[in-house]
Amino acid sequence: KAGVTQTPRYLIKTRGQQVTLSCSPISGHRSVSWYQQTPGQGLQFLFEYFSETQRNKGNFPGRFSGRQFSNSRSEMNVSTLELGDSALYLCASSLGTGLAVGDTQYFGPGTRLTVL
Amino acid sequence: AQSVTQPDIHITVSEGASLELRCNYSYGATPYLFWYVQSPGQGLQLLLKYFSGDTLVQGIKGFEAEFKRSQSSFNLRKPSVHWSDAAEYFCAVGAWVSGGYNKLIFGAGTRLAVHP
């Protein structure tokens, strides 16, 4: 079974621009979560989508948004980029049934975003 | 609030030596605990997880972890380290959020170096 794929793997943008990152989950998985990883803040939860609906959201500004399509693929968008948005953005997929019943998040390779 | 602490930022061991990476969590209810490993430029790979039952869990690559509720710990161990184990290791707790699913809260990570 193919793993989680993320495109593109690397991106360079300038301040003020916007960017869209894509994530394709493992076949059969209906939940996609996004995390931001930076040296200073570590791994932080951005949001989670399940069945095309945002189910959970982390503590990030409204410039960070996402969506999920009917095939469970997900995109996240960052508008008006700031230097501090430079990070590795990781996508994780899972069945979406909840950790209490043994669900597990599987991560993609990430998209490295550099903002100049 | 839920949190995860990995007290050791960097650890260096010799190849063939035993390894123990520490993880302490703060969570009021039954924790769902995970260890992930990240190689440079890569995403996170699941090593093992604990949901319930036997407090000693086995994972991939010869790793194991022991859940100790009294100490709020979930330390990762390996009896004999290989050079290929050099990577960054993250402990995470699944935190219940409203909406039914859970998000992962990560520790800051422990970077492991292996000397030949």
PDB file of C-alpha atoms in Angstrom:
ATOM      1  CA  LYS A   1       0.000   0.000   0.000  1.00  0.00           C
ATOM      2  CA  ALA A   2       1.405   3.383  -0.969  1.00  0.00           C
ATOM      3  CA  GLY A   3       2.279   5.759   1.845  1.00  0.00           C
ATOM      4  CA  VAL A   4       1.361   9.367   2.370  1.00  0.00           C
ATOM      5  CA  THR A   5       2.581  11.602  -0.418  1.00  0.00           C
ATOM      6  CA  GLN A   6       3.134  15.334  -0.285  1.00  0.00           C
ATOM      7  CA  THR A   7       3.784  17.748  -3.100  1.00  0.00           C
ATOM      8  CA  PRO A   8       5.816  19.690  -3.716  1.00  0.00           C
ATOM      9  CA  ARG A   9       8.727  18.582  -1.576  1.00  0.00           C
ATOM     10  CA  TYR A  10      10.415  21.973  -1.637  1.00  0.00           C
ATOM     11  CA  LEU A  11       9.121  25.477  -2.139  1.00  0.00           C
ATOM     12  CA  ILE A  12      10.700  28.903  -2.092  1.00  0.00           C
ATOM     13  CA  LYS A  13       8.442  31.921  -1.799  1.00  0.00           C
ATOM     14  CA  THR A  14       8.794  35.564  -0.906  1.00  0.00           C
ATOM     15  CA  ARG A  15       7.033  37.474   1.835  1.00  0.00           C
ATOM     16  CA  GLY A  16       3.491  38.425   1.028  1.00  0.00           C
ATOM     17  CA  GLN A  17       2.915  35.594  -1.414  1.00  0.00           C
ATOM     18  CA  GLN A  18       0.599  32.693  -0.811  1.00  0.00           C
ATOM     19  CA  VAL A  19       1.287  28.984  -1.109  1.00  0.00           C
ATOM     20  CA  THR A  20      -0.701  25.772  -1.466  1.00  0.00           C
ATOM     21  CA  LEU A  21       0.585  22.420  -0.297  1.00  0.00           C
ATOM     22  CA  SER A  22      -0.951  19.096  -1.195  1.00  0.00           C
ATOM     23  CA  CYS A  23      -1.270  15.812   0.645  1.00  0.00           C
ATOM     24  CA  SER A  24      -2.555  12.457  -0.591  1.00  0.00           C
ATOM     25  CA  PRO A  25      -3.365  10.065   2.267  1.00  0.00           C
ATOM     26  CA  ILE A  26      -2.988   6.329   2.414  1.00  0.00           C
ATOM     27  CA  SER A  27      -5.745   4.591   0.498  1.00  0.00           C
ATOM     28  CA  GLY A  28      -8.745   4.058   2.758  1.00  0.00           C
ATOM     29  CA  HIS A  29      -7.753   6.751   5.235  1.00  0.00           C
ATOM     30  CA  ARG A  30     -10.304   9.487   5.711  1.00  0.00           C
ATOM     31  CA  SER A  31      -8.501  11.789   8.119  1.00  0.00           C
ATOM     32  CA  VAL A  32      -5.690  14.138   7.239  1.00  0.00           C
ATOM     33  CA  SER A  33      -3.851  16.189   9.841  1.00  0.00           C
ATOM     34  CA  TRP A  34      -1.300  18.902   9.218  1.00  0.00           C
ATOM     35  CA  TYR A  35       1.655  19.827  11.412  1.00  0.00           C
ATOM     36  CA  GLN A  36       4.243  22.548  11.227  1.00  0.00           C
ATOM     37  CA  GLN A  37       7.797  21.743  12.276  1.00  0.00           C
ATOM     38  CA  THR A  38      10.313  24.496  13.069  1.00  0.00           C
ATOM     39  CA  PRO A  39      13.561  24.441  15.047  1.00  0.00           C
ATOM     40  CA  GLY A  40      12.185  26.912  17.558  1.00  0.00           C
ATOM     41  CA  GLN A  41       8.652  25.637  18.119  1.00  0.00           C
ATOM     42  CA  GLY A  42       9.033  21.987  17.261  1.00  0.00           C
ATOM     43  CA  LEU A  43       6.066  20.043  15.918  1.00  0.00           C
ATOM     44  CA  GLN A  44       2.778  21.865  16.214  1.00  0.00           C
ATOM     45  CA  PHE A  45      -0.678  20.750  15.187  1.00  0.00           C
ATOM     46  CA  LEU A  46      -2.320  22.927  12.545  1.00  0.00           C
ATOM     47  CA  PHE A  47      -5.655  21.251  11.780  1.00  0.00           C
ATOM     48  CA  GLU A  48      -7.353  17.986  10.980  1.00  0.00           C
ATOM     49  CA  TYR A  49      -9.846  17.193   8.251  1.00  0.00           C
ATOM     50  CA  PHE A  50     -12.232  14.277   8.162  1.00  0.00           C
ATOM     51  CA  SER A  51     -14.817  13.627   5.465  1.00  0.00           C
ATOM     52  CA  GLU A  52     -14.209  17.053   3.923  1.00  0.00           C
ATOM     53  CA  THR A  53     -14.825  18.844   7.220  1.00  0.00           C
ATOM     54  CA  GLN A  54     -12.358  20.527   9.517  1.00  0.00           C
ATOM     55  CA  ARG A  55     -12.724  18.622  12.750  1.00  0.00           C
ATOM     56  CA  ASN A  56      -9.975  20.156  14.848  1.00  0.00           C
ATOM     57  CA  LYS A  57      -7.838  23.254  14.660  1.00  0.00           C
ATOM     58  CA  GLY A  58      -4.627  24.298  16.370  1.00  0.00           C
ATOM     59  CA  ASN A  59      -3.585  27.714  17.520  1.00  0.00           C
ATOM     60  CA  PHE A  60      -2.523  29.286  14.246  1.00  0.00           C
ATOM     61  CA  PRO A  61      -3.665  32.545  12.613  1.00  0.00           C
ATOM     62  CA  GLY A  62      -6.356  32.613   9.976  1.00  0.00           C
ATOM     63  CA  ARG A  63      -3.726  32.905   7.246  1.00  0.00           C
ATOM     64  CA  PHE A  64      -3.424  29.145   7.572  1.00  0.00           C
ATOM     65  CA  SER A  65      -6.319  27.282   6.045  1.00  0.00           C
ATOM     66  CA  GLY A  66      -7.048  23.958   4.496  1.00  0.00           C
ATOM     67  CA  ARG A  67      -9.572  21.809   2.800  1.00  0.00           C
ATOM     68  CA  GLN A  68     -10.242  18.215   1.991  1.00  0.00           C
ATOM     69  CA  PHE A  69     -11.690  16.722  -1.134  1.00  0.00           C
ATOM     70  CA  SER A  70     -14.094  13.834  -1.583  1.00  0.00           C
ATOM     71  CA  ASN A  71     -11.193  11.482  -2.335  1.00  0.00           C
ATOM     72  CA  SER A  72      -9.643  12.474   1.047  1.00  0.00           C
ATOM     73  CA  ARG A  73      -6.798  14.386  -0.544  1.00  0.00           C
ATOM     74  CA  SER A  74      -6.095  17.576   1.337  1.00  0.00           C
ATOM     75  CA  GLU A  75      -4.555  20.925   0.655  1.00  0.00           C
ATOM     76  CA  MET A  76      -3.358  23.575   3.013  1.00  0.00           C
ATOM     77  CA  ASN A  77      -2.945  27.191   2.096  1.00  0.00           C
ATOM     78  CA  VAL A  78      -0.901  29.911   3.695  1.00  0.00           C
ATOM     79  CA  SER A  79      -1.657  33.449   2.613  1.00  0.00           C
ATOM     80  CA  THR A  80       0.447  36.576   3.053  1.00  0.00           C
ATOM     81  CA  LEU A  81       3.558  34.624   3.860  1.00  0.00           C
ATOM     82  CA  GLU A  82       5.858  35.786   6.621  1.00  0.00           C
ATOM     83  CA  LEU A  83       9.479  34.872   7.249  1.00  0.00           C
ATOM     84  CA  GLY A  84       8.389  32.902  10.296  1.00  0.00           C
ATOM     85  CA  ASP A  85       6.309  30.587   8.129  1.00  0.00           C
ATOM     86  CA  SER A  86       9.492  28.925   6.903  1.00  0.00           C
ATOM     87  CA  ALA A  87       9.130  25.371   8.123  1.00  0.00           C
ATOM     88  CA  LEU A  88       8.671  21.740   7.275  1.00  0.00           C
ATOM     89  CA  TYR A  89       4.964  21.069   6.831  1.00  0.00           C
ATOM     90  CA  LEU A  90       3.996  17.515   7.564  1.00  0.00           C
ATOM     91  CA  CYS A  91       0.823  15.785   6.636  1.00  0.00           C
ATOM     92  CA  ALA A  92      -0.422  12.710   8.476  1.00  0.00           C
ATOM     93  CA  SER A  93      -3.194  10.364   7.473  1.00  0.00           C
ATOM     94  CA  SER A  94      -5.264   7.996   9.558  1.00  0.00           C
ATOM     95  CA  LEU A  95      -8.544   6.124   9.473  1.00  0.00           C
ATOM     96  CA  GLY A  96     -10.099   8.913  11.518  1.00  0.00           C
ATOM     97  CA  THR A  97     -11.771   6.616  14.003  1.00  0.00           C
ATOM     98  CA  GLY A  98      -9.948   8.079  16.995  1.00  0.00           C
ATOM     99  CA  LEU A  99      -6.927   7.153  19.008  1.00  0.00           C
ATOM    100  CA  ALA A 100      -9.078   5.492  21.651  1.00  0.00           C
ATOM    101  CA  VAL A 101      -9.779   2.650  19.267  1.00  0.00           C
ATOM    102  CA  GLY A 102      -6.227   2.264  18.107  1.00  0.00           C
ATOM    103  CA  ASP A 103      -6.102   4.656  15.186  1.00  0.00           C
ATOM    104  CA  THR A 104      -2.624   5.813  14.231  1.00  0.00           C
ATOM    105  CA  GLN A 105      -1.265   8.727  12.248  1.00  0.00           C
ATOM    106  CA  TYR A 106       1.153   7.982   9.430  1.00  0.00           C
ATOM    107  CA  PHE A 107       3.278  10.828   8.172  1.00  0.00           C
ATOM    108  CA  GLY A 108       4.362  11.926   4.749  1.00  0.00           C
ATOM    109  CA  PRO A 109       7.853  13.178   3.890  1.00  0.00           C
ATOM    110  CA  GLY A 110       6.861  16.810   4.305  1.00  0.00           C
ATOM    111  CA  THR A 111       7.092  19.968   2.249  1.00  0.00           C
ATOM    112  CA  ARG A 112       9.988  22.248   3.051  1.00  0.00           C
ATOM    113  CA  LEU A 113       8.809  25.842   2.688  1.00  0.00           C
ATOM    114  CA  THR A 114      11.346  28.660   2.644  1.00  0.00           C
ATOM    115  CA  VAL A 115      10.112  32.235   2.769  1.00  0.00           C
ATOM    116  CA  LEU A 116      12.568  34.903   1.649  1.00  0.00           C
TER     117      LEU A 116
ATOM    118  CA  ALA B   1      -2.845  21.020  29.711  1.00  0.00           C
ATOM    119  CA  GLN B   2      -1.345  18.067  27.989  1.00  0.00           C
ATOM    120  CA  SER B   3       2.387  18.146  27.425  1.00  0.00           C
ATOM    121  CA  VAL B   4       5.330  15.930  26.633  1.00  0.00           C
ATOM    122  CA  THR B   5       8.851  16.415  27.924  1.00  0.00           C
ATOM    123  CA  GLN B   6      11.945  14.856  26.469  1.00  0.00           C
ATOM    124  CA  PRO B   7      14.680  15.904  28.886  1.00  0.00           C
ATOM    125  CA  ASP B   8      17.594  15.046  26.625  1.00  0.00           C
ATOM    126  CA  ILE B   9      18.115  17.223  23.564  1.00  0.00           C
ATOM    127  CA  HIS B  10      21.196  15.350  22.349  1.00  0.00           C
ATOM    128  CA  ILE B  11      22.476  11.889  23.166  1.00  0.00           C
ATOM    129  CA  THR B  12      25.609  10.213  21.841  1.00  0.00           C
ATOM    130  CA  VAL B  13      26.198   6.502  22.167  1.00  0.00           C
ATOM    131  CA  SER B  14      28.688   4.067  20.756  1.00  0.00           C
ATOM    132  CA  GLU B  15      27.575   1.522  18.224  1.00  0.00           C
ATOM    133  CA  GLY B  16      26.579  -1.662  20.012  1.00  0.00           C
ATOM    134  CA  ALA B  17      25.800   0.115  23.264  1.00  0.00           C
ATOM    135  CA  SER B  18      22.361   0.129  24.822  1.00  0.00           C
ATOM    136  CA  LEU B  19      20.071   3.112  24.518  1.00  0.00           C
ATOM    137  CA  GLU B  20      17.340   4.667  26.606  1.00  0.00           C
ATOM    138  CA  LEU B  21      15.516   7.826  25.552  1.00  0.00           C
ATOM    139  CA  ARG B  22      13.363   9.439  28.178  1.00  0.00           C
ATOM    140  CA  CYS B  23       9.844  10.733  27.778  1.00  0.00           C
ATOM    141  CA  ASN B  24       7.509  12.163  30.407  1.00  0.00           C
ATOM    142  CA  TYR B  25       3.953  13.197  29.718  1.00  0.00           C
ATOM    143  CA  SER B  26       1.315  15.222  31.434  1.00  0.00           C
ATOM    144  CA  TYR B  27      -2.207  14.057  30.729  1.00  0.00           C
ATOM    145  CA  GLY B  28      -5.179  13.573  32.973  1.00  0.00           C
ATOM    146  CA  ALA B  29      -6.818  10.585  31.364  1.00  0.00           C
ATOM    147  CA  THR B  30      -5.532   7.357  29.875  1.00  0.00           C
ATOM    148  CA  PRO B  31      -2.740   8.395  27.572  1.00  0.00           C
ATOM    149  CA  TYR B  32      -2.171   7.125  24.091  1.00  0.00           C
ATOM    150  CA  LEU B  33       1.572   7.248  23.598  1.00  0.00           C
ATOM    151  CA  PHE B  34       3.783   7.080  20.549  1.00  0.00           C
ATOM    152  CA  TRP B  35       7.396   7.169  19.519  1.00  0.00           C
ATOM    153  CA  TYR B  36       8.317   8.410  16.077  1.00  0.00           C
ATOM    154  CA  VAL B  37      11.714   8.674  14.411  1.00  0.00           C
ATOM    155  CA  GLN B  38      12.787  11.257  11.861  1.00  0.00           C
ATOM    156  CA  SER B  39      15.850  10.973   9.660  1.00  0.00           C
ATOM    157  CA  PRO B  40      17.291  14.172   8.173  1.00  0.00           C
ATOM    158  CA  GLY B  41      15.044  15.640   5.533  1.00  0.00           C
ATOM    159  CA  GLN B  42      12.389  12.991   6.072  1.00  0.00           C
ATOM    160  CA  GLY B  43       8.980  12.705   7.616  1.00  0.00           C
ATOM    161  CA  LEU B  44       8.135  10.843  10.804  1.00  0.00           C
ATOM    162  CA  GLN B  45       8.145   7.074  10.969  1.00  0.00           C
ATOM    163  CA  LEU B  46       6.155   5.317  13.671  1.00  0.00           C
ATOM    164  CA  LEU B  47       8.331   3.136  15.897  1.00  0.00           C
ATOM    165  CA  LEU B  48       5.716   1.928  18.373  1.00  0.00           C
ATOM    166  CA  LYS B  49       2.575   2.886  20.231  1.00  0.00           C
ATOM    167  CA  TYR B  50       0.806   2.215  23.505  1.00  0.00           C
ATOM    168  CA  PHE B  51      -2.952   2.211  23.933  1.00  0.00           C
ATOM    169  CA  SER B  52      -3.680  -0.203  26.738  1.00  0.00           C
ATOM    170  CA  GLY B  53      -2.759  -3.607  28.068  1.00  0.00           C
ATOM    171  CA  ASP B  54       0.805  -4.791  28.389  1.00  0.00           C
ATOM    172  CA  THR B  55       2.954  -1.880  29.532  1.00  0.00           C
ATOM    173  CA  LEU B  56       5.978  -3.112  27.596  1.00  0.00           C
ATOM    174  CA  VAL B  57       5.454  -2.608  23.895  1.00  0.00           C
ATOM    175  CA  GLN B  58       7.604  -3.816  21.060  1.00  0.00           C
ATOM    176  CA  GLY B  59       8.210  -1.811  17.937  1.00  0.00           C
ATOM    177  CA  ILE B  60      10.098  -1.905  14.712  1.00  0.00           C
ATOM    178  CA  LYS B  61      13.872  -1.939  14.330  1.00  0.00           C
ATOM    179  CA  GLY B  62      14.351  -3.670  17.681  1.00  0.00           C
ATOM    180  CA  PHE B  63      12.959  -0.829  19.788  1.00  0.00           C
ATOM    181  CA  GLU B  64      10.741  -1.244  22.817  1.00  0.00           C
ATOM    182  CA  ALA B  65       9.142   1.137  25.273  1.00  0.00           C
ATOM    183  CA  GLU B  66       7.716   0.772  28.739  1.00  0.00           C
ATOM    184  CA  PHE B  67       4.720   2.695  30.019  1.00  0.00           C
ATOM    185  CA  LYS B  68       4.939   3.553  33.703  1.00  0.00           C
ATOM    186  CA  ARG B  69       1.813   5.310  34.889  1.00  0.00           C
ATOM    187  CA  SER B  70       3.223   6.036  38.347  1.00  0.00           C
ATOM    188  CA  GLN B  71       6.114   7.934  36.799  1.00  0.00           C
ATOM    189  CA  SER B  72       4.181   9.369  33.837  1.00  0.00           C
ATOM    190  CA  SER B  73       6.912   8.021  31.622  1.00  0.00           C
ATOM    191  CA  PHE B  74       7.201   6.169  28.341  1.00  0.00           C
ATOM    192  CA  ASN B  75      10.902   5.580  27.804  1.00  0.00           C
ATOM    193  CA  LEU B  76      12.250   4.119  24.593  1.00  0.00           C
ATOM    194  CA  ARG B  77      14.943   1.461  24.719  1.00  0.00           C
ATOM    195  CA  LYS B  78      17.136  -0.544  22.426  1.00  0.00           C
ATOM    196  CA  PRO B  79      19.644  -3.129  23.661  1.00  0.00           C
ATOM    197  CA  SER B  80      22.232  -2.587  20.924  1.00  0.00           C
ATOM    198  CA  VAL B  81      22.378   0.534  18.778  1.00  0.00           C
ATOM    199  CA  HIS B  82      23.322   0.467  15.116  1.00  0.00           C
ATOM    200  CA  TRP B  83      24.868   3.366  13.211  1.00  0.00           C
ATOM    201  CA  SER B  84      21.684   3.605  11.147  1.00  0.00           C
ATOM    202  CA  ASP B  85      19.734   4.508  14.300  1.00  0.00           C
ATOM    203  CA  ALA B  86      21.230   8.004  14.245  1.00  0.00           C
ATOM    204  CA  ALA B  87      18.207  10.264  13.854  1.00  0.00           C
ATOM    205  CA  GLU B  88      15.832  12.425  15.861  1.00  0.00           C
ATOM    206  CA  TYR B  89      13.294  10.717  18.077  1.00  0.00           C
ATOM    207  CA  PHE B  90       9.977  12.185  19.088  1.00  0.00           C
ATOM    208  CA  CYS B  91       7.652  11.089  21.829  1.00  0.00           C
ATOM    209  CA  ALA B  92       4.002  12.056  21.446  1.00  0.00           C
ATOM    210  CA  VAL B  93       0.775  11.803  23.383  1.00  0.00           C
ATOM    211  CA  GLY B  94      -2.643  11.648  21.786  1.00  0.00           C
ATOM    212  CA  ALA B  95      -4.730  14.401  23.282  1.00  0.00           C
ATOM    213  CA  TRP B  96      -8.490  14.148  23.145  1.00  0.00           C
ATOM    214  CA  VAL B  97     -10.223  17.132  21.643  1.00  0.00           C
ATOM    215  CA  SER B  98     -13.872  17.831  21.134  1.00  0.00           C
ATOM    216  CA  GLY B  99     -15.155  16.543  17.839  1.00  0.00           C
ATOM    217  CA  GLY B 100     -14.229  12.958  18.484  1.00  0.00           C
ATOM    218  CA  TYR B 101     -10.727  12.578  17.274  1.00  0.00           C
ATOM    219  CA  ASN B 102      -7.426  13.292  18.900  1.00  0.00           C
ATOM    220  CA  LYS B 103      -4.402  15.330  18.018  1.00  0.00           C
ATOM    221  CA  LEU B 104      -0.820  14.490  18.737  1.00  0.00           C
ATOM    222  CA  ILE B 105       1.239  16.603  21.097  1.00  0.00           C
ATOM    223  CA  PHE B 106       4.923  16.124  20.553  1.00  0.00           C
ATOM    224  CA  GLY B 107       7.957  16.496  22.725  1.00  0.00           C
ATOM    225  CA  ALA B 108      10.865  18.607  21.536  1.00  0.00           C
ATOM    226  CA  GLY B 109      12.748  15.572  20.313  1.00  0.00           C
ATOM    227  CA  THR B 110      16.029  13.880  21.160  1.00  0.00           C
ATOM    228  CA  ARG B 111      18.768  13.866  18.576  1.00  0.00           C
ATOM    229  CA  LEU B 112      20.744  10.633  18.678  1.00  0.00           C
ATOM    230  CA  ALA B 113      24.309  10.415  17.388  1.00  0.00           C
ATOM    231  CA  VAL B 114      26.043   7.057  17.093  1.00  0.00           C
ATOM    232  CA  HIS B 115      29.820   6.739  17.269  1.00  0.00           C
ATOM    233  CA  PRO B 116      31.430   3.827  15.407  1.00  0.00           C
TER     234      PRO B 116
END
